[in-house]
PDB file of C-alpha atoms in Angstrom:
ATOM      1  CA  MET X 262      16.164 -33.659  22.345  1.00 38.00           C
ATOM      2  CA  MET X 263      18.495 -36.033  20.498  1.00 34.00           C
ATOM      3  CA  ARG X 264      15.564 -38.206  19.428  1.00 40.00           C
ATOM      4  CA  LEU X 265      13.649 -35.159  18.190  1.00 39.00           C
ATOM      5  CA  ALA X 266      16.629 -33.927  16.175  1.00 40.00           C
ATOM      6  CA  LEU X 267      17.126 -37.375  14.682  1.00 39.00           C
ATOM      7  CA  ALA X 268      13.461 -37.685  13.762  1.00 40.00           C
ATOM      8  CA  THR X 269      13.527 -34.258  12.117  1.00 44.00           C
ATOM      9  CA  ALA X 270      16.630 -35.161  10.120  1.00 45.00           C
ATOM     10  CA  ILE X 271      15.058 -38.418   8.963  1.00 40.00           C
ATOM     11  CA  PHE X 272      11.894 -36.645   7.859  1.00 41.00           C
ATOM     12  CA  ALA X 273      13.867 -33.958   6.029  1.00 51.00           C
ATOM     13  CA  ALA X 274      15.696 -36.695   4.160  1.00 50.00           C
ATOM     14  CA  THR X 275      12.313 -38.128   3.158  1.00 46.00           C
ATOM     15  CA  LEU X 276      10.966 -34.778   1.964  1.00 53.00           C
ATOM     16  CA  PHE X 277      14.183 -33.905   0.149  1.00 48.00           C
ATOM     17  CA  PRO X 278      15.761 -37.316  -0.642  1.00 46.00           C
ATOM     18  CA  ALA X 279      19.506 -37.434  -1.193  1.00 44.00           C
ATOM     19  CA  ALA X 280      21.255 -38.664  -4.311  1.00 48.00           C
ATOM     20  CA  ALA X 281      24.147 -37.097  -6.228  1.00 70.00           C
ATOM     21  CA  GLU X 282      23.926 -33.743  -4.479  1.00 93.00           C
ATOM     22  CA  LEU X 283      24.424 -30.515  -6.380  1.00 98.00           C
ATOM     23  CA  LEU X 284      25.238 -28.623  -3.169  1.00 98.00           C
ATOM     24  CA  ALA X 285      27.629 -30.008  -0.571  1.00 97.00           C
ATOM     25  CA  PRO X 286      26.974 -29.511   3.165  1.00 96.00           C
ATOM     26  CA  SER X 287      27.446 -26.043   4.618  1.00 95.00           C
ATOM     27  CA  LYS X 288      26.325 -25.141   8.152  1.00 96.00           C
ATOM     28  CA  ASP X 289      23.498 -27.649   7.740  1.00 97.00           C
ATOM     29  CA  ARG X 290      22.792 -28.015  11.446  1.00 97.00           C
ATOM     30  CA  LEU X 291      22.314 -24.279  11.891  1.00 98.00           C
ATOM     31  CA  PHE X 292      20.017 -23.890   8.897  1.00 98.00           C
ATOM     32  CA  ALA X 293      18.013 -27.130   9.111  1.00 97.00           C
ATOM     33  CA  LEU X 294      14.226 -26.917   9.321  1.00 97.00           C
ATOM     34  CA  PRO X 295      12.727 -26.967  12.823  1.00 96.00           C
ATOM     35  CA  ALA X 296      10.863 -30.028  14.068  1.00 97.00           C
ATOM     36  CA  THR X 297       7.988 -31.322  11.955  1.00 98.00           C
ATOM     37  CA  ILE X 298       4.494 -30.958  13.409  1.00 97.00           C
ATOM     38  CA  GLU X 299       2.418 -32.482  10.607  1.00 97.00           C
ATOM     39  CA  THR X 300       2.705 -34.069   7.177  1.00 98.00           C
ATOM     40  CA  SER X 301       0.118 -34.550   4.441  1.00 97.00           C
ATOM     41  CA  ASP X 302      -0.328 -34.888   0.682  1.00 96.00           C
ATOM     42  CA  ASP X 303       1.831 -38.003   0.506  1.00 94.00           C
ATOM     43  CA  GLY X 304       4.616 -36.197   2.320  1.00 96.00           C
ATOM     44  CA  ALA X 305       4.749 -33.279  -0.124  1.00 98.00           C
ATOM     45  CA  ARG X 306       3.373 -30.858   2.475  1.00 98.00           C
ATOM     46  CA  ILE X 307       4.838 -30.380   5.934  1.00 98.00           C
ATOM     47  CA  VAL X 308       4.116 -28.076   8.852  1.00 98.00           C
ATOM     48  CA  VAL X 309       7.164 -27.121  10.892  1.00 98.00           C
ATOM     49  CA  ASP X 310       7.521 -25.681  14.373  1.00 98.00           C
ATOM     50  CA  TYR X 311       8.577 -22.058  13.883  1.00 98.00           C
ATOM     51  CA  GLN X 312       9.145 -20.052  17.078  1.00 98.00           C
ATOM     52  CA  GLU X 313      10.019 -16.368  16.992  1.00 97.00           C
ATOM     53  CA  MET X 314      11.919 -16.430  20.295  1.00 97.00           C
ATOM     54  CA  ARG X 315      14.140 -19.249  19.077  1.00 97.00           C
ATOM     55  CA  ASP X 316      14.338 -18.567  15.342  1.00 98.00           C
ATOM     56  CA  ILE X 317      14.788 -14.787  15.477  1.00 98.00           C
ATOM     57  CA  ASN X 318      15.814 -13.726  18.962  1.00 97.00           C
ATOM     58  CA  GLY X 319      17.994 -16.775  19.510  1.00 96.00           C
ATOM     59  CA  ARG X 320      19.564 -16.604  16.079  1.00 97.00           C
ATOM     60  CA  ASP X 321      20.219 -12.870  15.778  1.00 98.00           C
ATOM     61  CA  GLU X 322      22.618 -10.677  17.693  1.00 98.00           C
ATOM     62  CA  ILE X 323      20.287  -7.786  16.821  1.00 98.00           C
ATOM     63  CA  PRO X 324      16.824  -9.228  16.047  1.00 97.00           C
ATOM     64  CA  GLU X 325      15.952  -9.006  12.334  1.00 97.00           C
ATOM     65  CA  ARG X 326      19.054  -6.907  11.633  1.00 97.00           C
ATOM     66  CA  ARG X 327      22.210  -8.884  12.383  1.00 98.00           C
ATOM     67  CA  ALA X 328      22.640 -12.641  12.674  1.00 98.00           C
ATOM     68  CA  HIS X 329      25.106 -14.121  15.140  1.00 98.00           C
ATOM     69  CA  ALA X 330      28.571 -14.661  13.676  1.00 98.00           C
ATOM     70  CA  ALA X 331      28.165 -18.447  13.599  1.00 98.00           C
ATOM     71  CA  TYR X 332      25.591 -18.104  10.812  1.00 98.00           C
ATOM     72  CA  VAL X 333      27.775 -16.123   8.405  1.00 98.00           C
ATOM     73  CA  ASP X 334      31.015 -16.598   6.500  1.00 98.00           C
ATOM     74  CA  LEU X 335      32.184 -13.295   5.080  1.00 98.00           C
ATOM     75  CA  SER X 336      35.008 -14.819   3.028  1.00 98.00           C
ATOM     76  CA  VAL X 337      32.470 -15.152   0.212  1.00 98.00           C
ATOM     77  CA  ARG X 338      32.704 -11.418  -0.347  1.00 98.00           C
ATOM     78  CA  ARG X 339      35.894 -12.089  -2.295  1.00 98.00           C
ATOM     79  CA  ALA X 340      33.728 -13.751  -4.948  1.00 98.00           C
ATOM     80  CA  GLN X 341      31.076 -10.998  -4.932  1.00 98.00           C
ATOM     81  CA  ARG X 342      30.726  -8.215  -7.499  1.00 98.00           C
ATOM     82  CA  ASP X 343      28.243  -5.365  -7.910  1.00 98.00           C
ATOM     83  CA  VAL X 344      27.917  -5.054 -11.675  1.00 97.00           C
ATOM     84  CA  THR X 345      25.701  -3.851 -14.499  1.00 98.00           C
ATOM     85  CA  VAL X 346      25.171  -5.986 -17.582  1.00 97.00           C
ATOM     86  CA  GLN X 347      23.892  -4.710 -20.901  1.00 97.00           C
ATOM     87  CA  THR X 348      21.021  -6.892 -22.154  1.00 97.00           C
ATOM     88  CA  PRO X 349      18.430  -6.638 -24.944  1.00 96.00           C
ATOM     89  CA  ALA X 350      16.037  -5.350 -22.242  1.00 97.00           C
ATOM     90  CA  GLY X 351      18.473  -2.621 -21.154  1.00 96.00           C
ATOM     91  CA  ASN X 352      21.122  -2.339 -18.484  1.00 98.00           C
ATOM     92  CA  VAL X 353      20.470  -4.512 -15.433  1.00 98.00           C
ATOM     93  CA  ALA X 354      22.310  -3.749 -12.194  1.00 98.00           C
ATOM     94  CA  HIS X 355      22.822  -6.772  -9.953  1.00 98.00           C
ATOM     95  CA  VAL X 356      25.009  -8.467  -7.385  1.00 98.00           C
ATOM     96  CA  ALA X 357      26.797 -11.559  -8.708  1.00 98.00           C
ATOM     97  CA  VAL X 358      28.558 -14.100  -6.505  1.00 98.00           C
ATOM     98  CA  GLY X 359      30.596 -17.034  -7.771  1.00 97.00           C
ATOM     99  CA  LYS X 360      31.604 -18.415 -11.121  1.00 93.00           C
ATOM    100  CA  VAL X 361      30.420 -16.990 -14.458  1.00 92.00           C
ATOM    101  CA  GLU X 362      32.091 -18.989 -17.213  1.00 88.00           C
ATOM    102  CA  GLY X 363      31.140 -22.645 -17.112  1.00 90.00           C
ATOM    103  CA  THR X 364      29.154 -22.322 -13.904  1.00 96.00           C
ATOM    104  CA  ARG X 365      27.440 -25.542 -12.728  1.00 97.00           C
ATOM    105  CA  PHE X 366      24.177 -23.826 -11.800  1.00 98.00           C
ATOM    106  CA  ILE X 367      22.588 -20.408 -11.377  1.00 98.00           C
ATOM    107  CA  VAL X 368      20.457 -19.237  -8.450  1.00 98.00           C
ATOM    108  CA  ALA X 369      18.646 -15.898  -8.649  1.00 98.00           C
ATOM    109  CA  TYR X 370      16.746 -14.140  -5.877  1.00 98.00           C
ATOM    110  CA  LEU X 371      14.064 -11.605  -6.844  1.00 98.00           C
ATOM    111  CA  HIS X 372      13.092  -9.155  -4.115  1.00 98.00           C
ATOM    112  CA  GLY X 373       9.615  -7.995  -3.159  1.00 97.00           C
ATOM    113  CA  GLN X 374       7.977  -4.565  -2.897  1.00 96.00           C
ATOM    114  CA  GLY X 375      10.373  -1.926  -1.599  1.00 95.00           C
ATOM    115  CA  GLY X 376      13.434  -4.132  -2.008  1.00 96.00           C
ATOM    116  CA  ASN X 377      16.436  -3.907  -4.292  1.00 98.00           C
ATOM    117  CA  ARG X 378      19.447  -5.965  -5.349  1.00 98.00           C
ATOM    118  CA  ARG X 379      21.154  -5.375  -1.993  1.00 98.00           C
ATOM    119  CA  GLN X 380      18.484  -7.262  -0.052  1.00 98.00           C
ATOM    120  CA  GLY X 381      19.467 -10.588  -1.555  1.00 98.00           C
ATOM    121  CA  ALA X 382      23.155  -9.901  -0.904  1.00 98.00           C
ATOM    122  CA  ASP X 383      22.876  -8.787   2.734  1.00 98.00           C
ATOM    123  CA  ASP X 384      24.997 -11.122   4.835  1.00 98.00           C
ATOM    124  CA  PHE X 385      23.344 -10.466   8.202  1.00 98.00           C
ATOM    125  CA  THR X 386      19.600  -9.991   7.726  1.00 98.00           C
ATOM    126  CA  PHE X 387      17.108 -12.868   7.619  1.00 98.00           C
ATOM    127  CA  GLY X 388      19.258 -14.843  10.015  1.00 98.00           C
ATOM    128  CA  GLY X 389      22.192 -15.018   7.601  1.00 98.00           C
ATOM    129  CA  ASN X 390      20.234 -17.034   5.043  1.00 98.00           C
ATOM    130  CA  PHE X 391      21.348 -14.932   2.075  1.00 98.00           C
ATOM    131  CA  ASN X 392      24.949 -15.313   3.207  1.00 98.00           C
ATOM    132  CA  ARG X 393      24.410 -19.064   3.181  1.00 98.00           C
ATOM    133  CA  ILE X 394      23.120 -19.225  -0.408  1.00 98.00           C
ATOM    134  CA  LYS X 395      25.992 -17.002  -1.519  1.00 98.00           C
ATOM    135  CA  ASN X 396      28.452 -19.409   0.094  1.00 98.00           C
ATOM    136  CA  LEU X 397      26.659 -22.464  -1.295  1.00 98.00           C
ATOM    137  CA  ALA X 398      26.928 -21.029  -4.796  1.00 98.00           C
ATOM    138  CA  ALA X 399      30.579 -20.013  -4.512  1.00 98.00           C
ATOM    139  CA  GLN X 400      31.687 -23.245  -2.823  1.00 97.00           C
ATOM    140  CA  ASN X 401      29.976 -25.503  -5.369  1.00 98.00           C
ATOM    141  CA  GLY X 402      31.002 -23.904  -8.655  1.00 97.00           C
ATOM    142  CA  GLY X 403      27.747 -22.007  -9.067  1.00 98.00           C
ATOM    143  CA  LEU X 404      26.587 -18.437  -9.583  1.00 98.00           C
ATOM    144  CA  TYR X 405      24.213 -16.443  -7.394  1.00 98.00           C
ATOM    145  CA  LEU X 406      22.440 -13.340  -8.698  1.00 98.00           C
ATOM    146  CA  SER X 407      20.417 -10.647  -6.932  1.00 98.00           C
ATOM    147  CA  PRO X 408      19.181  -8.095  -9.501  1.00 98.00           C
ATOM    148  CA  ASP X 409      17.378  -4.787  -9.608  1.00 98.00           C
ATOM    149  CA  PHE X 410      14.401  -4.540 -11.969  1.00 98.00           C
ATOM    150  CA  ALA X 411      12.003  -1.802 -12.949  1.00 97.00           C
ATOM    151  CA  ASP X 412       8.723  -3.256 -11.676  1.00 98.00           C
ATOM    152  CA  PHE X 413       6.794  -6.477 -11.143  1.00 98.00           C
ATOM    153  CA  GLY X 414       5.151  -6.314 -14.562  1.00 98.00           C
ATOM    154  CA  THR X 415       6.297  -7.129 -18.063  1.00 98.00           C
ATOM    155  CA  THR X 416       9.180  -4.640 -18.037  1.00 98.00           C
ATOM    156  CA  GLY X 417      10.731  -6.042 -14.881  1.00 98.00           C
ATOM    157  CA  ALA X 418      10.134  -9.622 -15.968  1.00 98.00           C
ATOM    158  CA  GLY X 419      11.750  -8.868 -19.308  1.00 98.00           C
ATOM    159  CA  GLN X 420      14.832  -7.447 -17.586  1.00 98.00           C
ATOM    160  CA  VAL X 421      15.183 -10.478 -15.318  1.00 98.00           C
ATOM    161  CA  ALA X 422      14.669 -12.907 -18.199  1.00 98.00           C
ATOM    162  CA  ALA X 423      17.275 -11.100 -20.291  1.00 98.00           C
ATOM    163  CA  LEU X 424      19.770 -11.159 -17.417  1.00 98.00           C
ATOM    164  CA  LEU X 425      19.258 -14.881 -16.811  1.00 98.00           C
ATOM    165  CA  LYS X 426      19.626 -15.665 -20.512  1.00 97.00           C
ATOM    166  CA  THR X 427      22.823 -13.621 -20.704  1.00 96.00           C
ATOM    167  CA  TYR X 428      24.439 -15.694 -17.969  1.00 97.00           C
ATOM    168  CA  ALA X 429      22.873 -18.919 -19.220  1.00 96.00           C
ATOM    169  CA  ASN X 430      24.544 -18.416 -22.608  1.00 94.00           C
ATOM    170  CA  ALA X 431      27.915 -18.595 -20.837  1.00 93.00           C
ATOM    171  CA  ALA X 432      26.948 -21.875 -19.154  1.00 95.00           C
ATOM    172  CA  PRO X 433      24.676 -23.856 -21.503  1.00 93.00           C
ATOM    173  CA  GLN X 434      24.337 -26.842 -19.163  1.00 94.00           C
ATOM    174  CA  ALA X 435      23.608 -24.929 -15.965  1.00 97.00           C
ATOM    175  CA  PRO X 436      20.095 -25.241 -14.502  1.00 98.00           C
ATOM    176  CA  ILE X 437      18.565 -21.988 -13.260  1.00 98.00           C
ATOM    177  CA  PHE X 438      16.811 -21.834  -9.894  1.00 98.00           C
ATOM    178  CA  VAL X 439      14.729 -18.706  -9.315  1.00 98.00           C
ATOM    179  CA  ALA X 440      13.589 -17.689  -5.826  1.00 98.00           C
ATOM    180  CA  CYS X 441      10.948 -14.992  -5.519  1.00 98.00           C
ATOM    181  CA  GLY X 442      10.167 -13.201  -2.285  1.00 98.00           C
ATOM    182  CA  SER X 443       6.707 -11.745  -1.685  1.00 98.00           C
ATOM    183  CA  ALA X 444       5.596  -9.578  -4.660  1.00 98.00           C
ATOM    184  CA  GLY X 445       8.611 -10.856  -6.612  1.00 98.00           C
ATOM    185  CA  GLY X 446       6.484 -13.919  -7.280  1.00 98.00           C
ATOM    186  CA  ALA X 447       4.804 -11.978 -10.066  1.00 98.00           C
ATOM    187  CA  ILE X 448       8.074 -12.221 -11.974  1.00 98.00           C
ATOM    188  CA  CYS X 449       8.526 -15.911 -11.167  1.00 98.00           C
ATOM    189  CA  TRP X 450       5.150 -16.673 -12.734  1.00 98.00           C
ATOM    190  CA  GLN X 451       5.952 -14.580 -15.808  1.00 98.00           C
ATOM    191  CA  LEU X 452       9.273 -16.369 -16.278  1.00 98.00           C
ATOM    192  CA  ALA X 453       7.343 -19.649 -16.162  1.00 98.00           C
ATOM    193  CA  GLN X 454       5.516 -18.535 -19.316  1.00 98.00           C
ATOM    194  CA  ASP X 455       8.760 -17.914 -21.253  1.00 98.00           C
ATOM    195  CA  GLY X 456       9.085 -20.782 -23.693  1.00 97.00           C
ATOM    196  CA  ASP X 457      12.787 -20.136 -24.249  1.00 96.00           C
ATOM    197  CA  LEU X 458      13.687 -19.894 -20.563  1.00 97.00           C
ATOM    198  CA  ALA X 459      11.412 -22.595 -19.112  1.00 97.00           C
ATOM    199  CA  PRO X 460      13.503 -25.559 -20.338  1.00 95.00           C
ATOM    200  CA  ARG X 461      16.501 -24.103 -18.490  1.00 97.00           C
ATOM    201  CA  LEU X 462      14.670 -23.693 -15.187  1.00 98.00           C
ATOM    202  CA  GLY X 463      15.767 -26.103 -12.472  1.00 98.00           C
ATOM    203  CA  GLY X 464      13.079 -24.910 -10.101  1.00 98.00           C
ATOM    204  CA  LEU X 465      10.979 -22.047  -8.754  1.00 98.00           C
ATOM    205  CA  LEU X 466      11.009 -21.114  -5.056  1.00 99.00           C
ATOM    206  CA  LEU X 467       8.112 -18.944  -3.860  1.00 98.00           C
ATOM    207  CA  LEU X 468       8.985 -17.464  -0.468  1.00 98.00           C
ATOM    208  CA  GLY X 469       6.037 -15.845   1.288  1.00 98.00           C
ATOM    209  CA  SER X 470       4.687 -15.108  -2.152  1.00 98.00           C
ATOM    210  CA  HIS X 471       1.439 -15.516  -4.058  1.00 97.00           C
ATOM    211  CA  TRP X 472      -0.258 -17.910  -6.419  1.00 98.00           C
ATOM    212  CA  ASP X 473      -1.003 -17.771 -10.145  1.00 98.00           C
ATOM    213  CA  GLU X 474      -3.440 -20.212 -11.693  1.00 97.00           C
ATOM    214  CA  GLY X 475      -1.940 -19.317 -15.078  1.00 98.00           C
ATOM    215  CA  PHE X 476       1.062 -21.412 -14.096  1.00 98.00           C
ATOM    216  CA  LEU X 477      -1.011 -24.504 -14.913  1.00 98.00           C
ATOM    217  CA  ASP X 478      -0.937 -23.460 -18.582  1.00 98.00           C
ATOM    218  CA  SER X 479       2.698 -22.376 -18.630  1.00 98.00           C
ATOM    219  CA  ALA X 480       5.741 -23.718 -20.436  1.00 98.00           C
ATOM    220  CA  ALA X 481       7.368 -24.406 -17.053  1.00 98.00           C
ATOM    221  CA  PHE X 482       4.400 -26.498 -15.903  1.00 98.00           C
ATOM    222  CA  ARG X 483       4.512 -28.548 -19.108  1.00 98.00           C
ATOM    223  CA  ALA X 484       8.242 -29.057 -18.506  1.00 98.00           C
ATOM    224  CA  ARG X 485       7.449 -30.169 -14.937  1.00 98.00           C
ATOM    225  CA  VAL X 486       9.741 -27.581 -13.398  1.00 98.00           C
ATOM    226  CA  PRO X 487       9.849 -28.246  -9.630  1.00 98.00           C
ATOM    227  CA  VAL X 488       8.040 -25.764  -7.398  1.00 98.00           C
ATOM    228  CA  TYR X 489       8.694 -25.046  -3.718  1.00 98.00           C
ATOM    229  CA  LEU X 490       6.200 -22.964  -1.756  1.00 98.00           C
ATOM    230  CA  GLY X 491       7.292 -21.725   1.682  1.00 98.00           C
ATOM    231  CA  HIS X 492       4.708 -19.791   3.689  1.00 98.00           C
ATOM    232  CA  GLY X 493       4.095 -18.489   7.207  1.00 98.00           C
ATOM    233  CA  SER X 494       0.768 -19.476   8.751  1.00 98.00           C
ATOM    234  CA  ARG X 495       0.257 -15.883   9.985  1.00 98.00           C
ATOM    235  CA  ASP X 496       1.135 -14.162   6.718  1.00 98.00           C
ATOM    236  CA  ARG X 497      -1.085 -11.060   6.580  1.00 97.00           C
ATOM    237  CA  VAL X 498      -0.181 -10.194   2.988  1.00 98.00           C
ATOM    238  CA  PHE X 499      -0.920 -13.466   1.212  1.00 98.00           C
ATOM    239  CA  PRO X 500      -3.206 -15.831   3.186  1.00 98.00           C
ATOM    240  CA  VAL X 501      -1.640 -19.230   3.720  1.00 98.00           C
ATOM    241  CA  GLU X 502      -4.932 -20.971   2.872  1.00 98.00           C
ATOM    242  CA  ARG X 503      -4.879 -19.558  -0.664  1.00 98.00           C
ATOM    243  CA  GLN X 504      -1.309 -20.680  -1.261  1.00 98.00           C
ATOM    244  CA  GLU X 505      -2.024 -24.156   0.103  1.00 98.00           C
ATOM    245  CA  ALA X 506      -5.046 -24.409  -2.203  1.00 98.00           C
ATOM    246  CA  PHE X 507      -2.818 -23.455  -5.133  1.00 98.00           C
ATOM    247  CA  PHE X 508      -0.303 -26.123  -4.135  1.00 98.00           C
ATOM    248  CA  ARG X 509      -3.044 -28.754  -4.196  1.00 97.00           C
ATOM    249  CA  ALA X 510      -4.309 -27.427  -7.538  1.00 98.00           C
ATOM    250  CA  ILE X 511      -0.868 -28.088  -9.035  1.00 98.00           C
ATOM    251  CA  ARG X 512      -0.858 -31.649  -7.728  1.00 97.00           C
ATOM    252  CA  ALA X 513      -4.437 -32.258  -8.881  1.00 97.00           C
ATOM    253  CA  ALA X 514      -3.703 -30.959 -12.382  1.00 98.00           C
ATOM    254  CA  ALA X 515      -0.659 -33.227 -12.755  1.00 97.00           C
ATOM    255  CA  PRO X 516      -0.469 -36.164 -10.311  1.00 94.00           C
ATOM    256  CA  GLY X 517       3.070 -36.683  -9.118  1.00 96.00           C
ATOM    257  CA  TYR X 518       4.091 -33.145 -10.063  1.00 98.00           C
ATOM    258  CA  PRO X 519       7.301 -32.119  -8.206  1.00 98.00           C
ATOM    259  CA  ALA X 520       5.749 -29.557  -5.865  1.00 98.00           C
ATOM    260  CA  ARG X 521       6.502 -29.142  -2.159  1.00 98.00           C
ATOM    261  CA  PHE X 522       4.815 -26.955   0.456  1.00 98.00           C
ATOM    262  CA  VAL X 523       6.399 -26.001   3.788  1.00 98.00           C
ATOM    263  CA  ARG X 524       4.140 -24.202   6.244  1.00 98.00           C
ATOM    264  CA  PHE X 525       5.986 -22.370   9.022  1.00 98.00           C
ATOM    265  CA  GLU X 526       3.494 -22.503  11.881  1.00 98.00           C
ATOM    266  CA  THR X 527       3.082 -19.061  13.549  1.00 98.00           C
ATOM    267  CA  GLY X 528       5.479 -17.598  10.958  1.00 98.00           C
ATOM    268  CA  SER X 529       4.848 -14.208   9.351  1.00 98.00           C
ATOM    269  CA  HIS X 530       5.299 -12.814   5.853  1.00 98.00           C
ATOM    270  CA  GLY X 531       9.099 -12.814   5.844  1.00 97.00           C
ATOM    271  CA  THR X 532       9.583 -16.101   7.682  1.00 98.00           C
ATOM    272  CA  PRO X 533      10.181 -18.313   4.597  1.00 98.00           C
ATOM    273  CA  ILE X 534      13.042 -16.080   3.438  1.00 98.00           C
ATOM    274  CA  ARG X 535      14.698 -16.553   6.826  1.00 98.00           C
ATOM    275  CA  MET X 536      13.887 -20.220   7.364  1.00 98.00           C
ATOM    276  CA  THR X 537      13.944 -21.980   3.973  1.00 98.00           C
ATOM    277  CA  ASP X 538      16.810 -24.466   3.757  1.00 98.00           C
ATOM    278  CA  TRP X 539      18.377 -23.497   0.425  1.00 98.00           C
ATOM    279  CA  ARG X 540      20.569 -26.573   0.226  1.00 98.00           C
ATOM    280  CA  ALA X 541      17.790 -29.079   0.907  1.00 98.00           C
ATOM    281  CA  VAL X 542      15.387 -27.467  -1.554  1.00 98.00           C
ATOM    282  CA  ILE X 543      17.841 -26.996  -4.426  1.00 98.00           C
ATOM    283  CA  ASN X 544      19.242 -30.511  -4.027  1.00 98.00           C
ATOM    284  CA  TRP X 545      15.703 -31.902  -4.132  1.00 98.00           C
ATOM    285  CA  MET X 546      14.932 -29.875  -7.276  1.00 98.00           C
ATOM    286  CA  SER X 547      18.148 -30.917  -9.009  1.00 97.00           C
ATOM    287  CA  GLU X 548      17.282 -34.599  -8.530  1.00 93.00           C
ATOM    288  CA  ARG X 549      13.881 -34.429 -10.238  1.00 81.00           C
TER     289      ARG X 549
END
């Protein structure tokens, strides 16, 4: 078991190499990726050993509803606010955690169909993974946002873009990392087309989401904004084979492009939201 854990840690360091880290350690052992089963594409794609009995039932006090206490730190609620900001696209309600003025970085989570701003701020669901990113932001001088938006079309994308630009104006040097769950990916791909926002993007994280060939003609692609694609092999909403093909299309269109694919073997649609290691991914993106 010790050898397996060491091998996994070494591989994770290869996939997400360390340098001057944007995010300091925080419960890393609990949230580290499971053991690696397979690697390909020069190490840019990995398959990891997801197991429902271990990664849900063993991690949650109430499966899929409440993580064990070890996975959460509720002190971050002192830095959390439920606010509405007036933007050129209208009022945008959102949860904000961390520092606003002079923040070092911004992370935004965009929910999928049927979700709302509270999903990305829930401390106990998805194995405590949202609680972890909230703590990572607050502990490292960053800002975490989980907004509401009208739809997954141009109106919703316009609201999200306006919100991000509002906060970005208060922190001109802060990179913006946008994570999109499921149908929220439609907004990620629209933000990639925004010529004003793209240069500020530190990375896009697609979590159990879909593909968009239009990304290959986007401002974000030309700026070589890093892309992380996390997907469950048993996703019944968006087939993993289509997302893997899109990942390879990115790499074929621009050799050496900073794209990473993590396949959670036997994982379902929501698995990447639960299992993605926020710290490892964002540190990798910030070093590109």
